[in-house]
Coordinates of C-alpha atoms and ligand atoms in Angstrom, one line a residue:
M1035 CA 33.9 123.7 16.1
T1036 CA 30.1 123.2 17.6
S1037 CA 27.6 124.6 20.1
L1038 CA 24.5 123.8 22.3
L1039 CA 23.1 126.3 23.6
I1040 CA 20.0 125.1 26.4
K1041 CA 17.3 127.7 27.3
H1042 CA 14.7 128.3 30.1
A1043 CA 15.8 125.2 32.7
Y1044 CA 15.9 124.5 36.3
V1045 CA 19.4 124.4 36.4
V1046 CA 20.9 123.0 39.7
T1047 CA 24.8 123.7 39.1
M1048 CA 25.7 121.9 42.3
D1049 CA 28.6 124.5 42.5
D1050 CA 30.4 125.3 45.6
H1051 CA 27.9 127.9 46.3
H1052 CA 24.5 125.3 45.8
T1053 CA 23.9 128.0 43.3
E1054 CA 20.5 127.2 41.7
L1055 CA 19.1 128.9 39.2
P1056 CA 15.0 128.9 37.9
D1057 CA 15.4 129.7 34.3
G1058 CA 18.9 129.3 33.1
G1059 CA 20.8 127.0 31.0
L1060 CA 24.6 126.6 29.5
F1061 CA 26.2 127.8 26.9
I1062 CA 28.3 124.4 25.1
R1063 CA 31.4 124.5 23.0
D1064 CA 33.3 121.4 21.7
G1065 CA 32.4 119.5 24.9
F1066 CA 32.6 122.0 27.5
I1067 CA 31.0 124.1 29.4
E1068 CA 31.7 128.0 28.7
Q1069 CA 29.0 129.7 30.6
V1070 CA 26.1 129.2 32.6
G1071 CA 23.7 131.5 33.6
N1072 CA 20.3 133.2 33.5
S1073 CA 18.5 132.6 30.5
A1074 CA 18.5 136.0 29.4
D1075 CA 22.2 136.4 30.5
L1076 CA 23.3 133.1 27.7
P1077 CA 23.9 133.9 23.4
S1078 CA 20.8 134.0 21.7
S1079 CA 22.3 131.7 18.7
A1080 CA 24.0 128.6 18.7
D1081 CA 24.7 125.6 16.8
E1082 CA 21.7 123.7 18.1
V1083 CA 19.2 125.5 20.6
L1084 CA 17.1 123.6 23.0
N1085 CA 14.0 125.0 25.1
L1086 CA 14.1 123.0 28.4
E1087 CA 11.2 124.9 30.4
G1088 CA 9.8 122.4 32.7
H1089 CA 12.5 120.4 32.9
I1090 CA 15.3 120.4 35.9
L1091 CA 18.9 119.9 34.0
L1092 CA 21.7 118.7 36.8
P1093 CA 25.4 118.1 36.3
G1094 CA 25.7 113.9 35.3
L1095 CA 25.7 111.6 38.1
V1096 CA 28.8 109.3 38.3
N1097 CA 28.6 105.7 39.3
T1098 CA 31.7 104.6 41.4
H1099 CA 30.8 100.8 41.5
H1100 CA 29.2 98.6 39.1
H1101 CA 30.0 94.9 37.4
F1102 CA 28.4 95.4 34.2
Y1103 CA 28.7 91.9 33.0
Q1104 CA 26.7 91.0 36.2
T1105 CA 23.1 92.6 33.6
L1106 CA 23.5 88.8 32.6
T1107 CA 22.6 87.1 35.7
R1108 CA 20.3 89.4 37.1
A1109 CA 17.4 87.3 39.8
V1110 CA 19.3 83.6 39.6
P1111 CA 16.5 82.2 41.2
A1112 CA 19.5 79.5 43.3
A1113 CA 21.2 83.6 44.3
Q1114 CA 18.0 85.4 45.1
N1115 CA 18.0 84.6 48.8
A1116 CA 22.0 84.0 49.9
N1117 CA 24.3 86.4 51.6
L1118 CA 27.2 87.5 49.7
F1119 CA 29.7 84.6 49.8
N1120 CA 27.1 82.0 49.0
W1121 CA 25.7 84.4 46.3
L1122 CA 29.3 84.4 45.1
K1123 CA 29.9 80.5 45.0
T1124 CA 26.5 79.9 42.7
L1125 CA 27.8 83.3 40.3
Y1126 CA 31.3 82.4 39.7
P1127 CA 30.9 78.8 38.1
I1128 CA 28.1 80.8 35.7
W1129 CA 30.3 83.5 35.4
A1130 CA 33.2 81.1 34.0
R1131 CA 31.0 80.7 30.8
L1132 CA 30.9 84.0 29.8
T1133 CA 32.8 85.0 26.6
P1134 CA 34.0 88.3 24.8
D1135 CA 30.8 88.9 22.8
D1136 CA 29.1 88.9 26.7
I1137 CA 31.4 91.2 27.9
F1138 CA 30.4 93.9 25.2
T1139 CA 26.8 93.3 24.9
S1140 CA 26.4 93.3 28.7
T1141 CA 28.5 96.6 28.8
Q1142 CA 26.3 98.2 26.3
T1143 CA 22.9 97.1 28.5
A1144 CA 24.6 98.8 31.4
L1145 CA 25.5 102.0 30.2
A1146 CA 21.8 102.3 28.4
E1147 CA 20.1 102.2 31.9
L1148 CA 22.8 104.2 33.9
A1149 CA 22.5 106.8 30.8
L1150 CA 18.6 106.2 31.2
S1151 CA 19.0 107.5 34.9
G1152 CA 21.1 110.4 34.2
C1153 CA 24.9 108.6 34.7
T1154 CA 27.1 110.5 32.3
T1155 CA 30.0 108.4 34.2
A1156 CA 31.0 105.1 35.3
S1157 CA 33.5 103.6 36.7
D1158 CA 33.1 99.4 36.5
H1159 CA 35.0 96.1 37.9
L1160 CA 35.5 93.8 35.6
Y1161 CA 37.5 91.0 37.5
L1162 CA 37.0 87.6 35.9
F1163 CA 38.6 86.8 31.8
P1164 CA 37.0 83.2 31.1
N1165 CA 37.3 82.4 27.6
G1166 CA 39.9 85.0 25.8
S1167 CA 37.1 87.9 27.7
K1168 CA 39.3 91.0 27.9
L1169 CA 38.8 94.5 29.8
D1170 CA 39.2 95.6 26.1
D1171 CA 35.6 94.2 25.2
E1172 CA 34.2 96.6 27.9
I1173 CA 36.5 99.7 26.7
E1174 CA 35.0 99.0 23.0
A1175 CA 31.5 98.9 24.0
G1176 CA 31.8 102.0 25.8
L1177 CA 33.7 104.0 23.6
Q1178 CA 30.5 103.2 20.9
F1179 CA 28.2 104.3 23.2
G1180 CA 29.6 107.7 24.5
M1181 CA 30.0 107.4 28.2
R1182 CA 32.8 108.4 30.0
L1183 CA 33.9 104.7 31.4
H1184 CA 36.5 104.4 34.6
A1185 CA 37.3 100.8 34.0
S1186 CA 39.0 99.4 36.7
R1187 CA 41.5 96.5 35.8
G1188 CA 39.9 93.5 38.3
S1189 CA 41.8 90.4 39.5
M1190 CA 41.3 87.5 40.8
S1191 CA 44.6 84.7 42.4
L1192 CA 43.6 83.6 45.5
G1193 CA 41.7 80.4 44.8
E1194 CA 40.1 77.8 46.6
S1195 CA 43.1 75.4 47.0
Q1196 CA 44.7 78.4 47.9
G1197 CA 42.3 79.2 50.9
G1198 CA 40.3 81.7 48.8
L1199 CA 36.5 81.8 47.7
P1200 CA 36.6 81.7 44.5
P1201 CA 36.7 78.6 42.3
D1202 CA 40.8 77.7 41.0
S1203 CA 39.5 78.5 37.6
V1204 CA 38.4 82.3 37.5
T1205 CA 41.3 83.0 38.7
D1206 CA 44.7 83.8 36.8
K1207 CA 48.5 84.1 37.1
E1208 CA 49.7 87.1 39.2
D1209 CA 52.4 88.1 36.6
V1210 CA 49.7 87.9 33.8
I1211 CA 47.6 90.6 35.5
L1212 CA 50.2 92.9 35.9
A1213 CA 51.6 92.6 32.9
D1214 CA 48.1 93.0 31.3
C1215 CA 47.6 95.6 33.7
E1216 CA 50.7 97.7 32.2
R1217 CA 49.5 96.7 28.7
L1218 CA 46.0 98.2 29.5
V1219 CA 47.3 101.8 30.8
Q1220 CA 49.9 102.1 27.5
R1221 CA 47.2 102.0 25.6
Y1222 CA 43.9 103.3 26.8
H1223 CA 44.5 105.5 29.3
D1224 CA 43.9 109.0 29.7
P1225 CA 44.4 111.2 32.5
K1226 CA 43.4 114.5 31.1
P1227 CA 40.7 116.6 31.4
G1228 CA 37.9 115.6 29.1
S1229 CA 39.0 112.5 29.1
M1230 CA 36.8 109.7 27.9
T1231 CA 38.9 106.5 29.2
Q1232 CA 40.4 105.8 32.3
I1233 CA 42.5 102.8 33.6
V1234 CA 42.1 101.8 37.4
L1235 CA 43.5 98.6 39.2
A1236 CA 41.2 96.9 41.5
P1237 CA 42.0 93.6 42.3
C1238 CA 38.7 91.9 43.4
S1239 CA 38.3 91.4 46.9
P1240 CA 40.6 90.2 50.5
F1241 CA 39.2 86.9 49.9
S1242 CA 40.2 86.3 46.2
V1243 CA 43.8 87.6 45.8
T1244 CA 46.9 87.8 47.8
G1245 CA 49.0 90.5 50.0
D1246 CA 51.6 90.4 47.1
L1247 CA 49.2 90.8 44.3
M1248 CA 48.1 94.2 46.2
R1249 CA 51.2 95.3 46.9
E1250 CA 52.4 95.2 43.4
S1251 CA 49.4 96.8 41.9
A1252 CA 49.7 99.2 44.3
K1253 CA 53.3 99.7 43.1
L1254 CA 51.8 99.8 39.5
A1255 CA 48.8 102.3 40.2
R1256 CA 51.7 105.0 41.6
K1257 CA 53.9 104.4 38.9
Y1258 CA 51.7 105.7 36.3
G1259 CA 49.4 107.7 38.6
L1260 CA 46.6 105.5 38.7
H1261 CA 43.4 105.3 41.0
L1262 CA 43.2 101.6 43.5
H1263 CA 40.0 100.1 44.0
T1264 CA 38.5 96.8 45.8
H1265 CA 36.0 95.8 47.8
L1266 CA 36.1 96.7 51.5
A1267 CA 34.3 95.6 54.6
E1268 CA 31.5 94.6 53.0
T1269 CA 30.3 91.6 55.3
E1270 CA 31.0 90.2 58.5
D1271 CA 32.3 87.1 56.7
E1272 CA 35.5 89.2 54.9
E1273 CA 35.9 90.5 58.7
Q1274 CA 36.6 86.5 60.2
F1275 CA 38.6 86.0 57.0
C1276 CA 40.9 88.9 56.9
L1277 CA 41.6 88.2 60.9
Q1278 CA 42.4 84.5 60.1
K1279 CA 44.2 85.2 56.6
F1280 CA 46.3 88.2 57.4
G1281 CA 45.8 88.9 61.1
H1282 CA 44.3 92.2 60.6
R1283 CA 40.9 93.9 60.2
P1284 CA 40.1 94.8 56.7
V1285 CA 41.1 98.3 57.1
G1286 CA 44.5 96.9 59.1
Y1287 CA 45.1 94.6 55.9
M1288 CA 44.4 98.0 53.8
E1289 CA 47.3 99.4 55.5
S1290 CA 50.1 96.6 55.6
V1291 CA 49.8 96.7 52.1
D1292 CA 50.2 100.2 51.1
W1293 CA 46.3 100.2 49.7
V1294 CA 45.6 103.9 52.0
G1295 CA 45.7 107.3 49.8
S1296 CA 44.1 109.4 48.0
D1297 CA 44.0 107.8 45.1
V1298 CA 42.7 104.6 46.9
W1299 CA 38.7 104.1 47.4
Y1300 CA 36.5 101.1 48.4
A1301 CA 33.4 99.6 47.5
H1302 CA 30.8 99.3 50.1
S1303 CA 32.8 99.8 53.4
I1304 CA 30.3 99.2 56.2
H1305 CA 31.9 96.8 59.1
I1306 CA 33.9 99.9 60.1
N1307 CA 34.8 101.0 62.9
P1308 CA 35.2 105.0 64.7
D1309 CA 38.7 104.5 64.5
E1310 CA 39.5 102.7 60.9
I1311 CA 36.5 106.0 60.0
A1312 CA 39.4 107.8 61.1
V1313 CA 42.0 106.1 59.3
I1314 CA 39.9 106.4 56.0
A1315 CA 39.9 110.0 56.7
R1316 CA 43.0 110.8 57.6
H1317 CA 44.6 109.1 53.9
N1318 CA 41.7 111.1 52.1
C1319 CA 40.4 107.3 51.0
G1320 CA 37.0 107.0 49.2
V1321 CA 34.4 105.3 49.5
A1322 CA 31.6 103.9 46.8
H1323 CA 28.7 103.6 48.6
C1324 CA 26.0 101.1 47.5
P1325 CA 22.9 101.2 48.9
S1326 CA 20.7 99.0 47.3
S1327 CA 23.3 95.9 46.8
N1328 CA 23.4 96.1 50.8
M1329 CA 19.8 95.9 51.7
R1330 CA 19.7 92.7 48.7
L1331 CA 22.6 90.8 49.9
A1332 CA 21.9 92.1 53.7
S1333 CA 25.1 92.7 54.3
G1334 CA 24.2 96.1 56.7
I1335 CA 24.2 99.4 56.4
A1336 CA 27.6 101.9 55.8
P1337 CA 28.2 104.9 57.8
I1338 CA 27.9 107.5 55.5
K1339 CA 27.1 110.3 58.5
E1340 CA 30.1 109.7 59.9
Y1341 CA 32.6 108.9 57.1
L1342 CA 31.2 113.1 55.8
A1343 CA 31.3 114.5 59.5
A1344 CA 34.8 112.7 59.1
G1345 CA 35.4 114.5 55.5
V1346 CA 35.4 111.3 53.6
N1347 CA 34.5 110.9 49.8
V1348 CA 31.5 109.2 49.1
G1349 CA 30.5 108.6 46.0
L1350 CA 27.3 106.4 44.8
G1351 CA 27.3 103.1 43.1
V1352 CA 24.6 100.9 42.0
D1353 CA 26.6 98.2 42.2
G1354 CA 27.0 94.7 40.2
S1355 CA 24.0 94.2 38.6
A1356 CA 23.0 90.3 40.4
S1357 CA 22.5 92.2 43.6
N1358 CA 20.7 95.2 42.7
D1359 CA 19.1 94.3 40.4
G1360 CA 19.3 97.4 38.7
S1361 CA 21.6 100.0 37.3
H1362 CA 19.4 102.9 37.5
L1363 CA 21.8 105.7 39.2
L1364 CA 18.8 107.9 40.2
A1365 CA 17.1 105.4 42.5
E1366 CA 19.9 105.0 44.1
V1367 CA 20.2 108.4 45.2
R1368 CA 17.1 107.5 46.8
Q1369 CA 18.3 104.8 48.6
A1370 CA 20.9 106.3 49.8
L1371 CA 18.5 109.1 51.4
L1372 CA 16.5 106.9 52.0
L1373 CA 18.7 104.5 54.0
S1374 CA 21.1 106.8 55.8
R1375 CA 17.3 108.2 57.7
L1376 CA 16.7 104.6 58.4
K1377 CA 19.8 104.3 59.9
E1378 CA 19.2 107.2 61.8
G1379 CA 16.1 105.1 63.1
I1380 CA 17.7 102.3 64.2
T1381 CA 20.6 103.6 65.7
G1382 CA 18.0 106.1 68.1
Y1383 CA 18.4 109.3 66.0
S1384 CA 15.8 111.7 68.0
L1385 CA 16.3 115.9 67.5
S1386 CA 15.6 116.2 71.2
N1387 CA 18.6 114.7 72.2
D1388 CA 20.8 116.2 69.2
P1389 CA 19.6 118.8 68.1
N1390 CA 22.4 119.4 66.1
R1391 CA 22.0 116.0 63.9
K1392 CA 20.2 116.5 60.7
L1393 CA 18.8 113.8 58.6
M1394 CA 19.9 113.6 55.2
T1395 CA 18.0 115.9 52.8
A1396 CA 17.6 115.3 49.1
R1397 CA 20.5 118.3 48.2
E1398 CA 23.2 116.3 49.7
A1399 CA 22.5 112.8 48.2
L1400 CA 21.8 114.2 44.5
W1401 CA 25.8 116.2 45.8
L1402 CA 26.8 112.4 46.8
G1403 CA 26.0 111.0 43.4
S1404 CA 27.2 113.8 41.5
R1405 CA 30.2 115.7 43.6
G1406 CA 30.9 113.2 45.9
G1407 CA 31.4 110.9 43.0
A1408 CA 33.4 112.9 40.9
A1409 CA 35.9 113.3 43.7
V1410 CA 36.1 109.6 45.0
L1411 CA 37.1 109.2 41.5
G1412 CA 39.8 111.7 41.4
R1413 CA 38.3 114.4 38.5
T1414 CA 37.9 118.0 39.4
D1415 CA 36.2 118.1 35.6
I1416 CA 32.9 117.0 36.0
G1417 CA 30.5 116.8 39.0
S1418 CA 28.9 120.7 38.9
L1419 CA 28.1 123.1 35.8
E1420 CA 30.5 125.5 35.9
V1421 CA 32.7 127.2 33.1
G1422 CA 35.8 125.3 32.0
K1423 CA 33.9 121.7 33.1
C1424 CA 32.6 119.0 30.9
A1425 CA 29.1 119.3 29.2
D1426 CA 27.9 116.2 31.1
F1427 CA 24.2 116.5 32.5
Y1428 CA 20.4 115.0 32.5
A1429 CA 17.7 116.6 32.3
I1430 CA 13.6 115.5 33.9
N1431 CA 10.7 116.9 32.4
L1432 CA 9.1 117.4 35.4
N1433 CA 5.7 117.7 34.1
H1434 CA 4.9 114.1 35.0
L1435 CA 2.6 112.3 36.9
D1436 CA 5.0 111.1 39.4
Y1437 CA 5.9 114.6 40.0
A1438 CA 2.3 115.9 39.9
G1439 CA 2.3 118.5 42.9
G1440 CA 5.5 117.7 44.5
A1441 CA 7.8 119.4 41.9
L1442 CA 5.9 122.5 42.2
H1443 CA 7.4 123.0 45.6
D1444 CA 10.4 122.2 45.3
P1445 CA 12.2 120.2 42.0
V1446 CA 15.1 119.2 43.4
A1447 CA 13.8 117.5 46.3
A1448 CA 10.9 116.3 44.3
L1449 CA 13.9 114.4 42.5
V1450 CA 14.6 112.3 44.7
F1451 CA 11.5 112.1 47.3
C1452 CA 9.4 111.0 44.6
N1453 CA 9.3 108.0 41.7
P1454 CA 12.4 108.0 40.0
R1455 CA 11.9 108.6 36.5
N1456 CA 13.7 107.5 33.0
V1457 CA 15.5 111.0 32.1
D1458 CA 14.6 112.9 28.7
Y1459 CA 17.9 114.1 28.0
T1460 CA 21.3 112.6 29.1
V1461 CA 24.5 114.9 27.2
V1462 CA 28.0 113.5 27.9
A1463 CA 30.9 115.9 26.6
G1464 CA 28.3 118.1 24.9
K1465 CA 26.9 115.1 22.6
F1466 CA 23.2 113.7 23.4
I1467 CA 23.2 109.8 24.4
V1468 CA 19.5 110.4 25.9
K1469 CA 17.0 112.8 23.5
Y1470 CA 13.5 113.0 23.6
G1471 CA 13.8 110.3 26.2
H1472 CA 15.5 107.8 23.9
L1473 CA 19.2 106.4 23.7
T1474 CA 21.1 107.6 20.5
T1475 CA 23.7 105.2 20.0
V1476 CA 21.9 101.5 21.0
D1477 CA 19.0 99.9 19.4
I1478 CA 17.1 99.0 22.6
N1479 CA 14.9 96.8 21.4
N1480 CA 17.2 94.7 19.5
Q1481 CA 19.6 95.1 22.6
V1482 CA 17.5 93.6 25.1
E1483 CA 16.8 90.8 22.1
K1484 CA 20.5 90.1 22.3
H1485 CA 21.3 90.7 25.9
N1486 CA 18.0 87.7 26.7
R1487 CA 19.9 85.7 23.7
A1488 CA 23.6 85.5 25.8
A1489 CA 21.7 85.1 29.6
K1490 CA 19.9 82.1 28.7
R1491 CA 23.2 80.7 26.7
L1492 CA 24.9 81.5 29.9
M1493 CA 22.2 80.3 32.5
S1494 CA 22.2 76.6 30.4
S1495 CA 25.6 75.7 29.1
Ligands
ZN1126 ZN1 30.9 95.2 43.7

């Protein structure tokens, strides 16, 4: 039994009533929130007491789409100015040299960046397993780090020789993929409240797996009550591929392979028409919105306001670090707000011709980052600060140059409108992962050195 008491913070609960407590706190016992309220109403002692006067405290951010291994191939010159398909073709041969150690190292690097940006639950999509690499390498790194992980067992089975995009050398046989999925579920998947590790089944994209693997993955996921995840409608190239190869647009293809339902979430979902938004809404599928990556690869702008208006669950993702090229989730909240507003401008938003249409607000963007992400991953135990929920949160000192002036007017808006900062505290299950601005489970200097050594070897071998 360990308890932690936080007092005197500006607490943003993200509960259904959007409660904010200007002088609030939390009482935590054994990783769960036992009380949330005004500081004066909380117990006076605990095993550890932290006075967070001058700090804002929010529910931990939930990252719904990433490829941790790509932290090793950021800003690669040949892939800097390419669109998705050419970017992938440039990077596949480099990724084919990844080793189990590379997966472990890159996972810890990505988690360190995420933790320092307020993330407490991360979903990762690992879809190539060269040189003996396994999803286990990532899960081990995640468990040692201490962040909640939804590890997506990705896959690629449709190589160039069969009309797919990736070289055959980075694809695997479908029976091997499905057997490994089942092994991972039995070894790691924990569906209980407070779970630290969940397994997701995640064939990579329509242009890298067969329809058979999509159907079989869906069957397996439903047998074990898992979630399903894939890239969808990211580019016009993909749309053309789906029409030619499968005779459907991407969403129609998903319906044809039984990939619709509240257990399914798609990354990106940019090139989607109003009828397809209605399909996604009707089936309660989720969407992982990755604004930085979509801008970096010139993929397009996802119709987020339309998804939200239709009732679709939308979460945020930083996407792989070779197309962002960072893992700063609070910065992604800001990008989501800015890109949504840009889209309104491009498509002719005008207060005068539609007074009911409003620009995305800072609080709405933060909601996508926590509550939205939790809903997309199918979790009701994270995403808000309420009694009985996981003690996952981050806190930032508002007395910084970046917030000077702004935080006085509105600390919540300052977090999104002002320059995104690293956090001072990140807590997962009541345990500090970031304390006084420093990571507690990883030595950052060693980590950067190890990471650079691996990245150099990958590029030169
Ligand atoms: Zn991706």
